Amino acid sequence: MRKVVITGLGVVSPVGSKVQEFWRNLTSGVSGLGRITRFDPTSFDAQIAGEVKDLNLDEFIPRKEQRRMDPFSHFALSAAKMAVVDSGIDMGAGDPTRRGCIVGSGVGGISTIELQDDVIKAKGPGRVSPFTIPQMIANMASGLIGIEHNLQGPNYAVISACATGAHSIGDAARIIERGDADLMLAGGTEAPITPLSVAGFASMKALCATHNDDPKTGSRPFDATRDGFVMGEGAAIVVLEEYESARRRGATIYCEVAGFGMTCDAYHMTAPSSDGAGATRAILAALKDAGATPDQVDYINAHGTSTPLNDKIESLAIKTALGESARKVMVSSTKSMTGHLLGAAGGIETAVCALAIRHGVVPPTINLVNPDPECDLDYVPNRSRPMKIRYALSNSFGFG
């Protein structure tokens, strides 16, 4: 089986839309959460989110093309260009049929759907934009990246809610492992901060609605006072390469993608199984695939959504999977700073793991003031910590 490495990163996030700024803010415990500005949230129960604030789209996409895309594609194309530049790969050289892209989204072009629904109701079907379908379908981000970088190999989108980004990267790594491509761009993208999306999640009681006056403290994974996640937006794309190819061209290697595991607990549409069995099996599958043992894992970037059920069940799954080693591993939820980027979360958090390995620093879980007695691991509270990392694990759990 061929070895797969990460050689490029691109990030668009609420805490920074350049990798260096993103990492500096995460390791400094900077929150990117604030009051929603995408629309007037006054009548909503949940009024806070992690919005992208510093992305200059003109750096990445011509103005004319911007108008033909949904924001989730804006984020993806921008992150992909950053990742390609970071990797140093010459996309004009080499065989384009040996390069591909897998970038997914949980909700796709939801802002386009809402906008064009308003248009058809107010002005009739003849006024609906001809770009409606290309803007809204969830595979368009991956397709546009393929067009931009002439990636003629495998190209598709994964849609598995909040596991989307992780599934995309895992699938892409396996495509390279089995020899169907030499280079893949992979990750997730999401632009879900819209009235319908916020109202829908809020009606499920999934969102934090108690910190509207203090947004930066709203996402508090593993804290006893947590009451829901804070929605975020953005994208993260990684460049995956076959190791020997990357070595020959002198690429900077962040880390190896050593193992990947995926499971379904087959339990409920939204709630995790109370025994954490599905999550436990996914962790064990990833370790087995990597040929690693629980005592070799130094860092876990937790799914850590700040919901009462997820954080408790995830903690249980980590303890079950790692056994005695769970007490020694550092676990942090960077969603405490970025919010929950839904389909982009797995991409963002893979980038976090790559950077943590590269720099030897574990980012913190901020807002952890009153630990939940049922969440009793080392969650790296409030301050980052230096640590030479052998294996890092990224958990991503999705509805369904």
Short mmCIF file of C-alpha atoms in Angstrom, two decimals:
data_model
loop_
_atom_site.label_atom_id
_atom_site.label_comp_id
_atom_site.label_asym_id
_atom_site.label_seq_id
_atom_site.Cartn_x
_atom_site.Cartn_y
_atom_site.Cartn_z
CA MET A 1 0.00 0.00 0.00
CA ARG A 2 1.37 3.42 -0.95
CA LYS A 3 2.05 6.03 1.76
CA VAL A 4 0.05 9.30 1.69
CA VAL A 5 1.26 12.63 3.06
CA ILE A 6 -0.15 16.15 3.47
CA THR A 7 1.93 18.74 1.62
CA GLY A 8 -0.38 21.76 1.49
CA LEU A 9 -3.04 23.44 3.62
CA GLY A 10 -5.65 26.08 2.87
CA VAL A 11 -8.01 27.47 5.50
CA VAL A 12 -10.90 29.94 5.49
CA SER A 13 -12.29 30.23 9.02
CA PRO A 14 -13.81 32.50 11.66
CA VAL A 15 -10.38 32.78 13.33
CA GLY A 16 -8.41 33.54 10.20
CA SER A 17 -8.31 33.01 6.46
CA LYS A 18 -4.58 32.47 6.14
CA VAL A 19 -2.99 29.38 7.66
CA GLN A 20 -0.47 31.34 9.73
CA GLU A 21 -3.11 33.62 11.23
CA PHE A 22 -5.48 30.70 11.79
CA TRP A 23 -2.82 28.77 13.72
CA ARG A 24 -1.63 31.77 15.70
CA ASN A 25 -5.16 32.59 16.83
CA LEU A 26 -6.01 28.99 17.69
CA THR A 27 -2.92 28.47 19.80
CA SER A 28 -3.53 31.84 21.49
CA GLY A 29 -7.09 30.87 22.44
CA VAL A 30 -8.74 33.56 20.29
CA SER A 31 -12.48 33.15 19.71
CA GLY A 32 -13.92 33.91 16.29
CA LEU A 33 -17.53 33.97 17.49
CA GLY A 34 -19.79 37.02 17.43
CA ARG A 35 -23.32 38.24 16.79
CA ILE A 36 -24.71 37.19 13.40
CA THR A 37 -24.33 39.87 10.71
CA ARG A 38 -25.39 37.83 7.65
CA PHE A 39 -29.03 38.69 8.48
CA ASP A 40 -30.93 40.33 11.35
CA PRO A 41 -31.06 37.66 14.08
CA THR A 42 -33.13 39.68 16.56
CA SER A 43 -36.18 37.40 16.41
CA PHE A 44 -34.13 34.19 16.59
CA ASP A 45 -33.43 32.19 19.73
CA ALA A 46 -29.80 31.70 18.69
CA GLN A 47 -28.17 34.94 17.54
CA ILE A 48 -24.45 34.11 17.45
CA ALA A 49 -22.16 32.37 14.95
CA GLY A 50 -18.59 32.10 13.72
CA GLU A 51 -18.50 34.20 10.56
CA VAL A 52 -15.60 34.57 8.13
CA LYS A 53 -14.49 38.18 8.44
CA ASP A 54 -11.19 38.65 6.62
CA LEU A 55 -11.46 36.84 3.28
CA ASN A 56 -10.71 39.01 0.25
CA LEU A 57 -12.45 37.06 -2.51
CA ASP A 58 -10.87 39.22 -5.20
CA GLU A 59 -7.53 37.56 -4.40
CA PHE A 60 -8.91 34.20 -5.45
CA ILE A 61 -11.91 34.52 -7.78
CA PRO A 62 -12.64 37.09 -10.55
CA ARG A 63 -15.61 39.35 -9.76
CA LYS A 64 -17.67 38.03 -12.68
CA GLU A 65 -17.20 34.44 -11.53
CA GLN A 66 -18.01 35.29 -7.92
CA ARG A 67 -21.56 36.23 -8.93
CA ARG A 68 -22.09 32.78 -10.43
CA MET A 69 -21.22 30.88 -7.24
CA ASP A 70 -22.74 30.27 -3.84
CA PRO A 71 -20.63 31.32 -0.83
CA PHE A 72 -19.82 27.69 0.00
CA SER A 73 -18.01 27.50 -3.35
CA HIS A 74 -16.29 30.84 -2.69
CA PHE A 75 -14.81 29.44 0.50
CA ALA A 76 -13.74 26.17 -1.14
CA LEU A 77 -12.04 27.73 -4.16
CA SER A 78 -10.19 30.18 -1.93
CA ALA A 79 -8.96 27.47 0.43
CA ALA A 80 -7.96 25.24 -2.48
CA LYS A 81 -5.85 27.97 -4.07
CA MET A 82 -4.12 28.58 -0.74
CA ALA A 83 -3.42 24.86 -0.38
CA VAL A 84 -1.98 24.54 -3.89
CA VAL A 85 0.32 27.53 -3.32
CA ASP A 86 1.34 26.16 0.08
CA SER A 87 2.21 22.80 -1.48
CA GLY A 88 4.48 24.33 -4.11
CA ILE A 89 3.10 21.94 -6.74
CA ASP A 90 3.19 23.08 -10.36
CA MET A 91 -0.31 22.30 -11.62
CA GLY A 92 0.80 23.09 -15.16
CA ALA A 93 3.24 20.18 -15.18
CA GLY A 94 2.59 16.48 -14.78
CA ASP A 95 -0.33 14.27 -15.75
CA PRO A 96 -3.68 15.89 -14.84
CA THR A 97 -5.47 12.54 -15.09
CA ARG A 98 -3.50 11.42 -12.02
CA ARG A 99 -4.86 14.28 -9.92
CA GLY A 100 -8.32 14.65 -8.42
CA CYS A 101 -10.52 16.34 -5.87
CA ILE A 102 -13.04 15.36 -3.20
CA VAL A 103 -14.62 18.31 -1.41
CA GLY A 104 -17.98 17.94 0.28
CA SER A 105 -20.54 20.10 2.04
CA GLY A 106 -23.23 19.30 4.55
CA VAL A 107 -25.90 21.72 3.32
CA GLY A 108 -24.41 22.97 0.03
CA GLY A 109 -25.82 26.14 -1.51
CA ILE A 110 -28.49 26.83 1.07
CA SER A 111 -28.28 30.61 0.71
CA THR A 112 -28.95 30.23 -3.03
CA ILE A 113 -31.96 28.03 -2.31
CA GLU A 114 -33.41 30.58 0.13
CA LEU A 115 -32.75 33.53 -2.18
CA GLN A 116 -34.23 31.92 -5.29
CA ASP A 117 -37.23 30.67 -3.31
CA ASP A 118 -37.91 34.33 -2.46
CA VAL A 119 -37.52 35.24 -6.14
CA ILE A 120 -40.00 32.66 -7.42
CA LYS A 121 -42.59 33.66 -4.82
CA ALA A 122 -42.23 37.39 -5.47
CA LYS A 123 -41.58 37.51 -9.23
CA GLY A 124 -42.51 34.12 -10.68
CA PRO A 125 -40.56 31.19 -12.15
CA GLY A 126 -39.29 33.13 -15.15
CA ARG A 127 -37.12 35.29 -12.91
CA VAL A 128 -35.24 32.44 -11.21
CA SER A 129 -31.51 32.64 -11.99
CA PRO A 130 -30.13 30.20 -14.58
CA PHE A 131 -27.24 29.68 -12.17
CA THR A 132 -29.54 28.38 -9.42
CA ILE A 133 -28.81 24.69 -9.89
CA PRO A 134 -25.02 25.01 -10.37
CA GLN A 135 -24.89 27.29 -7.34
CA MET A 136 -26.84 25.02 -5.02
CA ILE A 137 -25.68 21.47 -5.79
CA ALA A 138 -23.19 20.23 -3.22
CA ASN A 139 -20.64 18.76 -5.64
CA MET A 140 -20.09 22.08 -7.41
CA ALA A 141 -17.30 23.20 -5.07
CA SER A 142 -15.30 20.08 -5.94
CA GLY A 143 -16.12 20.50 -9.61
CA LEU A 144 -15.03 24.14 -9.69
CA ILE A 145 -11.76 23.30 -7.98
CA GLY A 146 -11.20 20.59 -10.60
CA ILE A 147 -11.80 23.09 -13.40
CA GLU A 148 -9.55 25.73 -11.82
CA HIS A 149 -6.60 23.38 -11.35
CA ASN A 150 -7.14 20.99 -14.30
CA LEU A 151 -7.72 17.98 -12.06
CA GLN A 152 -8.91 15.29 -14.46
CA GLY A 153 -8.84 12.32 -12.07
CA PRO A 154 -11.50 11.32 -9.50
CA ASN A 155 -13.81 14.21 -8.61
CA TYR A 156 -16.89 14.03 -6.40
CA ALA A 157 -18.48 15.31 -3.20
CA VAL A 158 -19.11 13.46 0.02
CA ILE A 159 -22.23 14.44 1.97
CA SER A 160 -22.33 12.99 5.47
CA ALA A 161 -23.32 15.98 7.62
CA CYS A 162 -20.58 16.88 10.11
CA ALA A 163 -18.41 13.92 9.07
CA THR A 164 -18.19 15.21 5.49
CA GLY A 165 -14.71 16.76 5.60
CA ALA A 166 -13.17 13.75 7.32
CA HIS A 167 -14.82 11.31 4.91
CA SER A 168 -13.56 13.38 1.95
CA ILE A 169 -9.96 13.29 3.16
CA GLY A 170 -10.15 9.61 4.08
CA ASP A 171 -11.59 8.67 0.69
CA ALA A 172 -8.97 10.74 -1.12
CA ALA A 173 -6.14 9.15 0.84
CA ARG A 174 -7.38 5.68 -0.06
CA ILE A 175 -7.61 6.60 -3.74
CA ILE A 176 -3.91 7.48 -3.63
CA GLU A 177 -3.05 4.39 -1.55
CA ARG A 178 -4.54 2.04 -4.10
CA GLY A 179 -2.85 3.79 -7.02
CA ASP A 180 -5.81 5.49 -8.71
CA ALA A 181 -4.25 8.95 -8.32
CA ASP A 182 -0.98 10.51 -7.17
CA LEU A 183 -2.36 13.80 -5.84
CA MET A 184 -5.75 14.76 -4.43
CA LEU A 185 -7.23 17.97 -3.06
CA ALA A 186 -9.69 17.12 -0.31
CA GLY A 187 -11.69 18.66 2.52
CA GLY A 188 -14.97 20.36 3.28
CA THR A 189 -16.73 23.68 2.84
CA GLU A 190 -19.81 25.26 4.38
CA ALA A 191 -21.74 28.56 4.28
CA PRO A 192 -24.72 27.73 6.50
CA ILE A 193 -25.36 30.99 8.33
CA THR A 194 -28.76 31.70 6.80
CA PRO A 195 -32.18 32.30 8.37
CA LEU A 196 -33.55 28.86 7.48
CA SER A 197 -30.46 26.97 8.59
CA VAL A 198 -30.18 28.80 11.92
CA ALA A 199 -33.91 28.49 12.58
CA GLY A 200 -33.87 24.79 11.70
CA PHE A 201 -31.00 23.91 14.01
CA ALA A 202 -32.42 26.14 16.74
CA SER A 203 -35.81 24.42 16.56
CA MET A 204 -34.02 21.14 17.28
CA LYS A 205 -32.53 22.79 20.39
CA ALA A 206 -29.08 22.05 18.95
CA LEU A 207 -27.76 25.63 19.05
CA CYS A 208 -26.49 27.67 21.98
CA ALA A 209 -29.15 30.26 22.82
CA THR A 210 -27.90 31.43 26.22
CA HIS A 211 -24.88 33.53 25.25
CA ASN A 212 -26.34 36.00 22.77
CA ASP A 213 -24.92 38.86 24.84
CA ASP A 214 -21.51 37.23 25.22
CA PRO A 215 -20.88 35.36 21.96
CA LYS A 216 -17.23 34.48 22.53
CA THR A 217 -18.16 32.27 25.49
CA GLY A 218 -21.03 30.49 23.71
CA SER A 219 -19.09 27.43 22.55
CA ARG A 220 -17.93 25.64 25.71
CA PRO A 221 -17.14 21.99 24.94
CA PHE A 222 -16.94 19.61 27.91
CA ASP A 223 -18.08 22.35 30.30
CA ALA A 224 -20.98 21.51 32.61
CA THR A 225 -22.86 24.63 31.45
CA ARG A 226 -22.72 23.85 27.70
CA ASP A 227 -26.12 23.95 26.02
CA GLY A 228 -25.58 23.69 22.27
CA PHE A 229 -23.18 24.32 19.42
CA VAL A 230 -22.41 27.63 17.75
CA MET A 231 -22.64 27.51 13.96
CA GLY A 232 -19.57 28.45 11.95
CA GLU A 233 -18.68 28.87 8.28
CA GLY A 234 -15.60 28.42 6.12
CA ALA A 235 -13.55 25.75 4.38
CA ALA A 236 -10.36 23.76 4.67
CA ILE A 237 -8.61 21.92 1.85
CA VAL A 238 -5.52 19.74 2.13
CA VAL A 239 -3.18 18.59 -0.62
CA LEU A 240 -2.59 14.85 -0.34
CA GLU A 241 0.29 13.26 -2.25
CA GLU A 242 1.89 9.89 -2.66
CA TYR A 243 4.96 10.04 -0.45
CA GLU A 244 7.67 9.13 -2.99
CA SER A 245 6.33 11.67 -5.47
CA ALA A 246 6.30 14.38 -2.80
CA ARG A 247 9.82 13.45 -1.66
CA ARG A 248 11.21 13.56 -5.19
CA ARG A 249 9.97 17.10 -5.77
CA GLY A 250 11.29 18.27 -2.38
CA ALA A 251 7.86 19.06 -0.96
CA THR A 252 7.42 20.23 2.61
CA ILE A 253 5.58 17.40 4.38
CA TYR A 254 3.31 18.27 7.30
CA CYS A 255 2.51 14.70 8.28
CA GLU A 256 1.44 11.30 7.01
CA VAL A 257 -2.22 10.29 6.77
CA ALA A 258 -1.54 6.98 8.48
CA GLY A 259 -5.02 5.58 9.11
CA PHE A 260 -8.72 6.15 8.63
CA GLY A 261 -11.82 4.53 10.12
CA MET A 262 -15.53 5.03 9.50
CA THR A 263 -18.61 3.48 11.08
CA CYS A 264 -22.31 4.00 11.65
CA ASP A 265 -23.96 3.43 15.01
CA ALA A 266 -27.31 2.76 13.26
CA TYR A 267 -29.13 4.26 16.20
CA HIS A 268 -30.96 7.58 15.68
CA MET A 269 -31.29 10.41 13.14
CA THR A 270 -29.48 12.94 15.34
CA ALA A 271 -28.50 11.44 18.72
CA PRO A 272 -25.40 9.30 19.25
CA SER A 273 -25.75 5.83 20.72
CA SER A 274 -25.59 6.11 24.50
CA ASP A 275 -22.75 3.59 24.75
CA GLY A 276 -20.61 5.39 22.16
CA ALA A 277 -20.17 2.14 20.26
CA GLY A 278 -20.08 3.62 16.76
CA ALA A 279 -17.51 6.26 17.69
CA THR A 280 -15.43 3.71 19.58
CA ARG A 281 -15.31 1.42 16.56
CA ALA A 282 -14.30 4.30 14.27
CA ILE A 283 -11.38 5.23 16.55
CA LEU A 284 -10.23 1.61 16.76
CA ALA A 285 -10.55 1.19 12.98
CA ALA A 286 -8.35 4.25 12.37
CA LEU A 287 -5.72 2.96 14.80
CA LYS A 288 -5.75 -0.48 13.19
CA ASP A 289 -5.42 1.03 9.72
CA ALA A 290 -2.44 3.07 10.93
CA GLY A 291 -0.81 0.12 12.67
CA ALA A 292 -0.77 2.24 15.83
CA THR A 293 -1.52 1.37 19.43
CA PRO A 294 -3.55 3.51 21.88
CA ASP A 295 -0.47 4.47 23.88
CA GLN A 296 1.08 6.08 20.76
CA VAL A 297 -1.71 8.66 20.39
CA ASP A 298 -0.60 11.95 21.93
CA TYR A 299 -3.38 14.28 20.74
CA ILE A 300 -7.05 13.99 19.82
CA ASN A 301 -8.84 16.85 18.11
CA ALA A 302 -12.30 16.07 19.43
CA HIS A 303 -15.56 16.51 17.57
CA GLY A 304 -16.40 18.40 20.79
CA THR A 305 -19.51 20.26 19.65
CA SER A 306 -20.52 21.75 23.04
CA THR A 307 -23.80 19.85 23.03
CA PRO A 308 -24.76 17.92 26.18
CA LEU A 309 -24.92 14.53 24.45
CA ASN A 310 -21.98 14.69 22.05
CA ASP A 311 -19.29 15.69 24.54
CA LYS A 312 -20.32 13.10 27.11
CA ILE A 313 -20.59 10.25 24.59
CA GLU A 314 -17.38 11.22 22.80
CA SER A 315 -15.50 11.20 26.11
CA LEU A 316 -16.88 7.73 26.80
CA ALA A 317 -15.85 6.52 23.35
CA ILE A 318 -12.30 7.80 23.80
CA LYS A 319 -12.02 6.04 27.16
CA THR A 320 -13.43 2.81 25.76
CA ALA A 321 -11.20 2.84 22.67
CA LEU A 322 -7.94 3.90 24.32
CA GLY A 323 -8.33 2.22 27.70
CA GLU A 324 -5.74 3.32 30.25
CA SER A 325 -4.04 5.51 27.61
CA ALA A 326 -7.09 7.80 27.52
CA ARG A 327 -5.91 9.36 30.80
CA LYS A 328 -2.61 10.38 29.22
CA VAL A 329 -3.78 11.73 25.87
CA MET A 330 -4.45 15.43 25.31
CA VAL A 331 -7.92 16.14 23.91
CA SER A 332 -9.08 19.54 22.71
CA SER A 333 -12.03 20.97 20.84
CA THR A 334 -11.07 23.83 18.55
CA LYS A 335 -14.81 24.34 17.95
CA SER A 336 -14.63 26.35 21.17
CA MET A 337 -12.98 29.03 18.98
CA THR A 338 -14.19 28.40 15.43
CA GLY A 339 -17.70 27.24 16.15
CA HIS A 340 -19.02 24.17 14.35
CA LEU A 341 -18.39 24.34 10.60
CA LEU A 342 -20.66 21.33 9.89
CA GLY A 343 -19.41 19.73 6.64
CA ALA A 344 -16.18 21.73 6.78
CA ALA A 345 -15.35 20.72 10.37
CA GLY A 346 -13.42 17.57 9.45
CA GLY A 347 -11.28 19.51 6.98
CA ILE A 348 -10.52 22.29 9.46
CA GLU A 349 -9.69 19.81 12.19
CA THR A 350 -7.45 17.69 9.97
CA ALA A 351 -5.53 20.90 9.26
CA VAL A 352 -5.32 21.50 13.02
CA CYS A 353 -3.84 18.03 13.55
CA ALA A 354 -1.31 18.54 10.74
CA LEU A 355 -0.23 21.88 12.22
CA ALA A 356 -0.09 20.47 15.76
CA ILE A 357 2.25 17.70 14.57
CA ARG A 358 4.36 20.12 12.54
CA HIS A 359 4.77 22.73 15.28
CA GLY A 360 4.63 20.54 18.38
CA VAL A 361 1.79 22.53 19.97
CA VAL A 362 -1.66 21.40 21.10
CA PRO A 363 -4.33 24.14 20.84
CA PRO A 364 -6.65 24.58 23.83
CA THR A 365 -10.31 24.09 24.57
CA ILE A 366 -11.35 27.58 25.64
CA ASN A 367 -14.31 28.46 27.88
CA LEU A 368 -13.75 25.30 29.93
CA VAL A 369 -14.40 26.70 33.40
CA ASN A 370 -16.73 24.19 35.09
CA PRO A 371 -15.77 20.71 33.87
CA ASP A 372 -18.57 18.21 33.48
CA PRO A 373 -17.90 15.29 35.88
CA GLU A 374 -18.79 12.89 33.04
CA CYS A 375 -16.15 14.55 30.84
CA ASP A 376 -13.07 13.69 32.84
CA LEU A 377 -10.16 13.65 30.39
CA ASP A 378 -7.36 16.18 29.78
CA TYR A 379 -9.09 18.71 27.51
CA VAL A 380 -6.15 21.19 27.50
CA PRO A 381 -8.27 23.90 29.16
CA ASN A 382 -7.85 27.51 28.04
CA ARG A 383 -4.11 27.47 27.21
CA SER A 384 -2.19 25.73 24.45
CA ARG A 385 0.51 23.27 25.42
CA PRO A 386 3.81 22.27 23.80
CA MET A 387 4.03 18.57 22.96
CA LYS A 388 5.95 16.44 20.49
CA ILE A 389 3.17 14.50 18.80
CA ARG A 390 3.64 11.02 17.36
CA TYR A 391 0.04 10.33 16.32
CA ALA A 392 -2.85 12.77 16.26
CA LEU A 393 -6.46 11.63 15.86
CA SER A 394 -9.30 13.75 14.50
CA ASN A 395 -12.88 12.75 15.38
CA SER A 396 -15.82 13.76 13.19
CA PHE A 397 -19.37 12.61 13.95
CA GLY A 398 -22.40 13.44 11.80
CA PHE A 399 -26.17 13.26 11.97
CA GLY A 400 -27.41 9.95 10.61
#
